[in-house]
mmCIF file of C-alpha atoms in Angstrom:
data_model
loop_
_atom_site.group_PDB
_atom_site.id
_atom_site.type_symbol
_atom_site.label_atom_id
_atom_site.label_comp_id
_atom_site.label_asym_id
_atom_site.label_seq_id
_atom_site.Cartn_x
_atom_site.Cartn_y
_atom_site.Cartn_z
ATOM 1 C CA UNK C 1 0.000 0.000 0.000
ATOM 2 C CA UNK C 2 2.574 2.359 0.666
ATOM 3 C CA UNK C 3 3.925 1.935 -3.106
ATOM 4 C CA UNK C 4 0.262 2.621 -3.942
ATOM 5 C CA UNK C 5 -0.056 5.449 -2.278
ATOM 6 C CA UNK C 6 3.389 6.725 -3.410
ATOM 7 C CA UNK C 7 2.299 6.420 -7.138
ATOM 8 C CA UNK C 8 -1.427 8.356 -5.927
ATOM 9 C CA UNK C 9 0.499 11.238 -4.498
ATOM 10 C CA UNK C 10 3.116 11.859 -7.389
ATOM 11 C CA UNK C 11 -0.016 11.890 -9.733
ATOM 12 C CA UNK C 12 -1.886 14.743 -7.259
ATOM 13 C CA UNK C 13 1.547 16.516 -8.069
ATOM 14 C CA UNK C 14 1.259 16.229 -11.873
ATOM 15 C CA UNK C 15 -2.403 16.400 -12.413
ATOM 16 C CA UNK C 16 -2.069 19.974 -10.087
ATOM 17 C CA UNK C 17 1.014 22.086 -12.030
ATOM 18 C CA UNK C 18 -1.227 23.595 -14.598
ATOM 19 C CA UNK C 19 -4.107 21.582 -14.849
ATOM 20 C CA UNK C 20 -7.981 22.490 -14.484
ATOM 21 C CA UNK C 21 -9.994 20.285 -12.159
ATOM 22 C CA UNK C 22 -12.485 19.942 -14.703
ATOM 23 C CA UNK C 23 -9.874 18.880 -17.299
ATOM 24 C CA UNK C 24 -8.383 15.698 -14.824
ATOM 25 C CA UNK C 25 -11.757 14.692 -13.263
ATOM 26 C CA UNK C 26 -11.258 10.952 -14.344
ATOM 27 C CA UNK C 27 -7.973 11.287 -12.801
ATOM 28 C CA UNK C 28 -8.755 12.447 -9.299
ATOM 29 C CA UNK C 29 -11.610 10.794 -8.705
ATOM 30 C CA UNK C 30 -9.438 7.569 -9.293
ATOM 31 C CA UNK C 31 -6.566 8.817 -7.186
ATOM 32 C CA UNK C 32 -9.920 9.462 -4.657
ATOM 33 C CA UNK C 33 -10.781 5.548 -4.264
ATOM 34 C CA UNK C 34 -7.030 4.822 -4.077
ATOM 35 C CA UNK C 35 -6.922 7.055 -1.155
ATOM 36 C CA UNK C 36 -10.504 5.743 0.135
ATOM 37 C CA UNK C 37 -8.545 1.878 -0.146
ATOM 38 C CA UNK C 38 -5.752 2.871 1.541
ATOM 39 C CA UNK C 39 -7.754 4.307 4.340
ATOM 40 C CA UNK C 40 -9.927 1.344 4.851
ATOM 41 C CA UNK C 41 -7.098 -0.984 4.883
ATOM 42 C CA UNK C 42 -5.362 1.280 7.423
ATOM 43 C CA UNK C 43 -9.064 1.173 9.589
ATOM 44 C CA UNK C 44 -9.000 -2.491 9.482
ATOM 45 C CA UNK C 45 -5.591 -2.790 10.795
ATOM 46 C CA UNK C 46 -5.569 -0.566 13.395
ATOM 47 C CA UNK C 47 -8.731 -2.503 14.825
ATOM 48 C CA UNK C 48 -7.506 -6.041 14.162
ATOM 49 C CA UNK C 49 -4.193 -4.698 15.895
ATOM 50 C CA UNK C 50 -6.405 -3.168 18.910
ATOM 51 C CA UNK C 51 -8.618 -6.687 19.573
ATOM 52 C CA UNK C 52 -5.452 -8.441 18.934
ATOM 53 C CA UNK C 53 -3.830 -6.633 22.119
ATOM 54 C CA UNK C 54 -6.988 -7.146 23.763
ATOM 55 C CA UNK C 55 -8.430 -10.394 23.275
ATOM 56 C CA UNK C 56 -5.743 -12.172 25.526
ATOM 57 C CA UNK C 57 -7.157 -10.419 28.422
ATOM 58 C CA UNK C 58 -10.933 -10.035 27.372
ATOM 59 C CA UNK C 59 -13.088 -10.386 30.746
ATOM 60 C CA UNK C 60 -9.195 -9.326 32.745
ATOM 61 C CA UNK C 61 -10.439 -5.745 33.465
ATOM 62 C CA UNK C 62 -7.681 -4.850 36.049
ATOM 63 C CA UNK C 63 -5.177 -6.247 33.206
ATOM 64 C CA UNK C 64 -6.310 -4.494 30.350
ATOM 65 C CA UNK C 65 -5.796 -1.380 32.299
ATOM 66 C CA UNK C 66 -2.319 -2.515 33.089
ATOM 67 C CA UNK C 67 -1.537 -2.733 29.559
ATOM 68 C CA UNK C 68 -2.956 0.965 28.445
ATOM 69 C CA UNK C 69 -0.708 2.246 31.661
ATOM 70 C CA UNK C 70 2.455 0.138 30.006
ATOM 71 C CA UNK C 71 4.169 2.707 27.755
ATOM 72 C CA UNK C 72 3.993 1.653 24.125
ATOM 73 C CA UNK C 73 2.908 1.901 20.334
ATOM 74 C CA UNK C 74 -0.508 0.281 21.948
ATOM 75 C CA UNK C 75 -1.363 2.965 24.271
ATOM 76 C CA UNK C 76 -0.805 5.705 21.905
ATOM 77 C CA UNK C 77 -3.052 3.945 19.580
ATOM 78 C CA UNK C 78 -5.964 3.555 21.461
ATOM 79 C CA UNK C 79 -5.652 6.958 23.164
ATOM 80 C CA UNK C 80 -5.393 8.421 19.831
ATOM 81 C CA UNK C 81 -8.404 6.252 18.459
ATOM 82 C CA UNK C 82 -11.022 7.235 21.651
ATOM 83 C CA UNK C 83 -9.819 11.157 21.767
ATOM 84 C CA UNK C 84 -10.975 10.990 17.939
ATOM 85 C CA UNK C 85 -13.617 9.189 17.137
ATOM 86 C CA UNK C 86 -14.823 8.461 20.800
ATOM 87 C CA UNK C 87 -15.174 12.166 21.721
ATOM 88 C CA UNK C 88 -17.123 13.024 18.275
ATOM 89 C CA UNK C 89 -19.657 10.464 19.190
ATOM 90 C CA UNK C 90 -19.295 11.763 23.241
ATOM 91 C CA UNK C 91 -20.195 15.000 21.396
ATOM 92 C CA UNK C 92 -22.589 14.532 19.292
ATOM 93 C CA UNK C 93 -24.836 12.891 22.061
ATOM 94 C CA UNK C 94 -24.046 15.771 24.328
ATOM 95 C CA UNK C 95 -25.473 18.152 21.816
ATOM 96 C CA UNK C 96 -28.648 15.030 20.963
ATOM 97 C CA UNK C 97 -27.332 15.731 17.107
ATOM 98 C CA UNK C 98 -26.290 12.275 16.792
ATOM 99 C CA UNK C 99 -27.714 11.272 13.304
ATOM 100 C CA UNK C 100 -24.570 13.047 11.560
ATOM 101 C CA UNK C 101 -22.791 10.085 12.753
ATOM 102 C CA UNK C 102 -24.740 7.324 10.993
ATOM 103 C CA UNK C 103 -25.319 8.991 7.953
ATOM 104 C CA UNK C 104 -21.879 10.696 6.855
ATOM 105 C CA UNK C 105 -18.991 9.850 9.543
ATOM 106 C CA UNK C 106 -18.383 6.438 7.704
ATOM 107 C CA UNK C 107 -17.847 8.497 4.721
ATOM 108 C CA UNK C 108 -15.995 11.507 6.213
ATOM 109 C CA UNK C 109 -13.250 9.024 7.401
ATOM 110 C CA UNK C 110 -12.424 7.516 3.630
ATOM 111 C CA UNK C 111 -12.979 10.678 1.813
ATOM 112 C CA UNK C 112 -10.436 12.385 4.789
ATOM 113 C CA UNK C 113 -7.285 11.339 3.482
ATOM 114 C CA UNK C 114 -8.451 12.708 -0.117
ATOM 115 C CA UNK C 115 -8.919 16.213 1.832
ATOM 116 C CA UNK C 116 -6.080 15.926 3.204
ATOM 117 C CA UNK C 117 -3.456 14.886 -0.080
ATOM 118 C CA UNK C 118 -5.214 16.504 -2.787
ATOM 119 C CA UNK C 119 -6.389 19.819 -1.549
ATOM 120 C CA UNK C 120 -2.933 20.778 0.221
ATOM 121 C CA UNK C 121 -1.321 19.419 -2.516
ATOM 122 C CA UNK C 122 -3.269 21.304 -5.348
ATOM 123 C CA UNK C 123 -2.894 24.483 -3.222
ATOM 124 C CA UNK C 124 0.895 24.521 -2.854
ATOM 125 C CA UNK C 125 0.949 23.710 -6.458
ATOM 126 C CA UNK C 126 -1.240 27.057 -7.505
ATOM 127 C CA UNK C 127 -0.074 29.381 -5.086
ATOM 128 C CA UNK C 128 0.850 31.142 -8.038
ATOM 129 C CA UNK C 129 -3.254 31.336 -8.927
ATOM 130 C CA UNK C 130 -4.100 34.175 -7.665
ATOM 131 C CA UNK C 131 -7.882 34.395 -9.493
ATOM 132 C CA UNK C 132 -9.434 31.931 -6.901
ATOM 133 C CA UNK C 133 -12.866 32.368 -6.328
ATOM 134 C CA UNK C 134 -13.700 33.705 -9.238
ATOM 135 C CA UNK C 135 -16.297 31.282 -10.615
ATOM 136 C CA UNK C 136 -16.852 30.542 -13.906
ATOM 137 C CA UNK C 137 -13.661 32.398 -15.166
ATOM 138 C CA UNK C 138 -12.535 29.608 -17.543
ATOM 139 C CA UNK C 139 -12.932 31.457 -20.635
ATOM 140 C CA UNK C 140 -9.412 31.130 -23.022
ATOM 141 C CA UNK C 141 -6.986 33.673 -23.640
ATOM 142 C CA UNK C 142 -6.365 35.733 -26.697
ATOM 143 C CA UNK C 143 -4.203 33.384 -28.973
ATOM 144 C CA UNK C 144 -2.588 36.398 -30.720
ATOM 145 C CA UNK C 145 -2.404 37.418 -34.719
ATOM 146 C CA UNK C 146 -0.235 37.536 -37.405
ATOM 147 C CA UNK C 147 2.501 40.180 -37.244
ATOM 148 C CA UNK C 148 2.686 40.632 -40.738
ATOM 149 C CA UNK C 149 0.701 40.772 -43.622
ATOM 150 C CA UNK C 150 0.988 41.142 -47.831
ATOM 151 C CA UNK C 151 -1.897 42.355 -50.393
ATOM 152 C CA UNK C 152 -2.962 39.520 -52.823
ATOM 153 C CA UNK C 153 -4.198 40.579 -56.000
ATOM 154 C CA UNK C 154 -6.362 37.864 -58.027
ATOM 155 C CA UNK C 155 -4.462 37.164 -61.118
ATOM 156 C CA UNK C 156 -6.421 37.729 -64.621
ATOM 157 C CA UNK C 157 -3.987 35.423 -66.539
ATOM 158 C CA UNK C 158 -1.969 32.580 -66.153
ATOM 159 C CA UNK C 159 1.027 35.024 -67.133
ATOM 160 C CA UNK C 160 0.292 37.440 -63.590
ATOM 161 C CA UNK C 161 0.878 34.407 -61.556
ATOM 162 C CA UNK C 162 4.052 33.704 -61.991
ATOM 163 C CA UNK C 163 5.046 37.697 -61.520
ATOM 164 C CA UNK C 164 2.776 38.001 -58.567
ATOM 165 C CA UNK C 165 4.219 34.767 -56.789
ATOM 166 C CA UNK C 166 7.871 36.140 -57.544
ATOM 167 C CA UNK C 167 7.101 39.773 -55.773
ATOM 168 C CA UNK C 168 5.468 38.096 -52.824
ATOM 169 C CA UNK C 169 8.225 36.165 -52.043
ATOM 170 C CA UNK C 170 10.547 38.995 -52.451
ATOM 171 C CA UNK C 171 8.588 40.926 -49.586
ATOM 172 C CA UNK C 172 8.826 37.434 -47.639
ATOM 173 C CA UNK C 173 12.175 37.464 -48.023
ATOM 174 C CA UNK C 174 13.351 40.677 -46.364
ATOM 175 C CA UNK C 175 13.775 39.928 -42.512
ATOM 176 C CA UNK C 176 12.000 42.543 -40.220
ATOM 177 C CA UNK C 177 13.655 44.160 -37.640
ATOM 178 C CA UNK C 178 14.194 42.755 -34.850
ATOM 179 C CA UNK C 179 12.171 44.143 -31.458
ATOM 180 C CA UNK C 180 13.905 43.567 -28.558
ATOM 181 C CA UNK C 181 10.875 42.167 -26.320
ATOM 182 C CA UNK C 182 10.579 43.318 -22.915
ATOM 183 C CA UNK C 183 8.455 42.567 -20.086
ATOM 184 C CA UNK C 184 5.368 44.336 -19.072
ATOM 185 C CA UNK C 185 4.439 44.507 -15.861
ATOM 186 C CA UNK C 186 1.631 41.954 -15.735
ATOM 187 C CA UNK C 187 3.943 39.234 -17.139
ATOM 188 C CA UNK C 188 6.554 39.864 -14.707
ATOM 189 C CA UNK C 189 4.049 39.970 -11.994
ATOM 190 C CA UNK C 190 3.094 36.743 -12.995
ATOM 191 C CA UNK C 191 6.602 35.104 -13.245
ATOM 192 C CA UNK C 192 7.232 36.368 -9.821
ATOM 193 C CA UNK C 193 4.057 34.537 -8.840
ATOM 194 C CA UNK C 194 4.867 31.448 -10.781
ATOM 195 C CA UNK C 195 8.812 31.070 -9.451
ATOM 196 C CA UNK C 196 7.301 31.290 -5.449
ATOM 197 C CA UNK C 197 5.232 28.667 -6.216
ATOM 198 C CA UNK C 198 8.026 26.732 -7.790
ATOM 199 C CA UNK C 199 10.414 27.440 -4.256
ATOM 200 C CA UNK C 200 7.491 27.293 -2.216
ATOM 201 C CA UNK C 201 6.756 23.129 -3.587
ATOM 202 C CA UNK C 202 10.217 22.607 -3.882
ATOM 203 C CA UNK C 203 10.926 23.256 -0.340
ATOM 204 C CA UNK C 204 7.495 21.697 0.862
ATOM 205 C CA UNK C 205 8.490 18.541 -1.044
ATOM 206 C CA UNK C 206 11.740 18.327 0.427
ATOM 207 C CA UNK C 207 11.149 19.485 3.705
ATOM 208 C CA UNK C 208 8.615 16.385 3.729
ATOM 209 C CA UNK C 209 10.754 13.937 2.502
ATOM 210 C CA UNK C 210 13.868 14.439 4.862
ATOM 211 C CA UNK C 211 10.812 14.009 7.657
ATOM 212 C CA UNK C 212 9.868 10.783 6.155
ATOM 213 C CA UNK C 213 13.392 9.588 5.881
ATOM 214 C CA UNK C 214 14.189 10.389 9.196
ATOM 215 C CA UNK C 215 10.887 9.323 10.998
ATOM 216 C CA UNK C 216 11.327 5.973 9.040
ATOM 217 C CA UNK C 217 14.897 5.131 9.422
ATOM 218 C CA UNK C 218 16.009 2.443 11.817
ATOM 219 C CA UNK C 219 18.407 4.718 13.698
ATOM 220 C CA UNK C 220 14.843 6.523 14.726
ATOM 221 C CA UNK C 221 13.030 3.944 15.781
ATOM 222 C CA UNK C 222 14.067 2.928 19.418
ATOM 223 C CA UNK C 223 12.945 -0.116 21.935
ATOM 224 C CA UNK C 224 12.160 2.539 24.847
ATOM 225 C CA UNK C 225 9.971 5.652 24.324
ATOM 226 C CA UNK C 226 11.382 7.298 27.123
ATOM 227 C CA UNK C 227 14.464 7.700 25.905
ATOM 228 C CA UNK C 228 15.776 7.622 21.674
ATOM 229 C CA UNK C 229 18.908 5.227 20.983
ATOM 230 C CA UNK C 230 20.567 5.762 17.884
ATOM 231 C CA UNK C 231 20.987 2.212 16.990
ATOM 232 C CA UNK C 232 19.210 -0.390 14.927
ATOM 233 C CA UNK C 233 16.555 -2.792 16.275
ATOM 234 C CA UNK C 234 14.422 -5.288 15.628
ATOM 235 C CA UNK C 235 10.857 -5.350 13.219
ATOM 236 C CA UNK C 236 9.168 -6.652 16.748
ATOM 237 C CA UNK C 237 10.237 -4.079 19.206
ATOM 238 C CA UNK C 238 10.164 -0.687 17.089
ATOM 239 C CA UNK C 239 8.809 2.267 18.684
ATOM 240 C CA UNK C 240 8.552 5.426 16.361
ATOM 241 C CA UNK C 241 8.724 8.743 18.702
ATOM 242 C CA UNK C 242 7.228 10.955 15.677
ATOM 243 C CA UNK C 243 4.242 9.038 15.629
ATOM 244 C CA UNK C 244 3.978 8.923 19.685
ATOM 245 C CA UNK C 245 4.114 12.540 19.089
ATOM 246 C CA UNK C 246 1.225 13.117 16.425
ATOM 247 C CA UNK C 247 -1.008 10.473 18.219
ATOM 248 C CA UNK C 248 -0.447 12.568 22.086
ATOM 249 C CA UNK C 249 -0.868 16.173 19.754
ATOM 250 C CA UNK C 250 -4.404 14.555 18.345
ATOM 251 C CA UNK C 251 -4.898 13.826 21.917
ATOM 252 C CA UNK C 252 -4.776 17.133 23.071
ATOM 253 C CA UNK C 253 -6.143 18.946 20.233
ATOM 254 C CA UNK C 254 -9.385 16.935 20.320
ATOM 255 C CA UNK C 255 -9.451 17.200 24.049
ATOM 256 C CA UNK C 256 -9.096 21.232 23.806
ATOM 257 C CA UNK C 257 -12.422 20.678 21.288
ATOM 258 C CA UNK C 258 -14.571 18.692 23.981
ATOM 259 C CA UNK C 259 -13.777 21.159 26.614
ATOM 260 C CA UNK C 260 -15.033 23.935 23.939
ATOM 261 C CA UNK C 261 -18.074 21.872 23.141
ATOM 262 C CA UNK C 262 -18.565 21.096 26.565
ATOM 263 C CA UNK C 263 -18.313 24.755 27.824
ATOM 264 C CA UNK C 264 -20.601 25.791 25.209
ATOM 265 C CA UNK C 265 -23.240 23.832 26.822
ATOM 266 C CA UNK C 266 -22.928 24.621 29.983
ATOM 267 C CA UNK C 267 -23.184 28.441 29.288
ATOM 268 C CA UNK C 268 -25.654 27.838 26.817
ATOM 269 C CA UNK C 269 -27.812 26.135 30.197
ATOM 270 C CA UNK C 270 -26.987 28.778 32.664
ATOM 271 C CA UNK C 271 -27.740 32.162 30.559
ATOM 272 C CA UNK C 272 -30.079 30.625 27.881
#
């Protein structure tokens, strides 16, 4: 899958440098399922991993808790998993709007990593567009016109043809003078725009890819969370910090939105 969604992401890249949406629809909505299979897989094994952990102590209450206390890849999962999806639920029964949930949460979580890849990606890739919102501005530009021009005369004999041919290409012939083109101040307005957009993706891309070599690497990974070793380690024991870190930061980010939902309630009770 990763391969899978390596080839999915380089085609976001190509489809957005210069391309209309309307003009690569087939396209994205392809790289869309890809994304929507890659997410379901990813759903499945996160939950076969989770009952996996937990089916050895099913009915072991006081040892289940023992193992979310233990320090680990499992912990982070699950706390990640409940302050997510288990507070949006928490939430949405709080505020007795729970039919959201069964009719477009399923969805929301396979169409998420679409909103996530393609929209960031297309907008990095037309920062340089600075017309957005203008809807229904896809008319064509002006295509331009000939620079020069000759007077035909119809011929009245076979004899004017030949003379008339001959004195056109003489005026062909003679080489204009050359015009030094310069720049207005649209155009270089719009290179300007064009070459941040080019720095701004170039140091996006690479920016992202030293973070996936270096969150991936086997020097990263580590056997204790509490404290990184540089050294290699087994497939069984790995333990990636980065991910510790975005699963506690989801954690904390969806626990600052419950206490905002939650407050809202409250005052909404007390002063109406």
């Amino acid at each position: 899958m990763r391969e899978i969604y390596l080839a999915a992401t380089i085609t976001v890249f190509i489809c957005s440098l210069g391309n209309r949406p309307q003009d690569s629809r087939f396209i994205f909505i392809l790289v869309i399922f890809l994304f929507a299979l890659i997410m379901g897989l990813m759903l499945y094994l996160v939950g076969t991993s989770v009952y996996l952990a937990v089916q050895p102590h099913w009915g072991h209450y006081d040892k289940m808790l023992k193992q979310l206390k233990e320090p680990g890849p499992f912990r982070d999962t699950v706390v990640s998993l409940l302050s997510t999806h288990g507070l949006y639920i928490v939430s949405s029964l709080m505020h007795f709007e729970p039919w959201h949930i069964l009719t477009s949460f399923l969805s929301y979580l396979f169409l998420l990593p679409a909103y996530i890849n393609i929209l960031m990606v297309y907008a990095f890739c037309n920062t340089h567009d600075v017309s957005w919102g203008t809807k229904g501005d896809n008319k064509a530009g002006d295509l331009g016109g000939a620079t020069k021009m000759i007077k035909f005369e119809k011929p009245n004999s076979s004899e004017d043809i030949g003379a008339i041919y001959q004195l056109n290409m003489q005026e062909l012939s003679v080489r204009p003078e050359h015009i030094k083109s310069k720049r207005d101040a649209k155009t270089r307005q719009e290179d300007y725009y064009k070459l941040f957009r080019t720095r701004l993706v170039l140091v996006w891309m690479f920016t992202n890819a030293m973070l996936v070599i270096v969150t991936t690497s086997a020097v990263t990974l580590t056997r204790d969370n509490t404290k990184v070793k540089m050294t290699a380690v087994d497939k069984d024991e790995l333990f990636n910090p980065y991910l510790s870190f975005i699963f506690w930061s989801v954690a904390c980010l969806s626990a600052i939105r419950f206490s905002g939902s939650t407050l809202y309630l409250v005052l909404k009770a007390l002063f109406g």
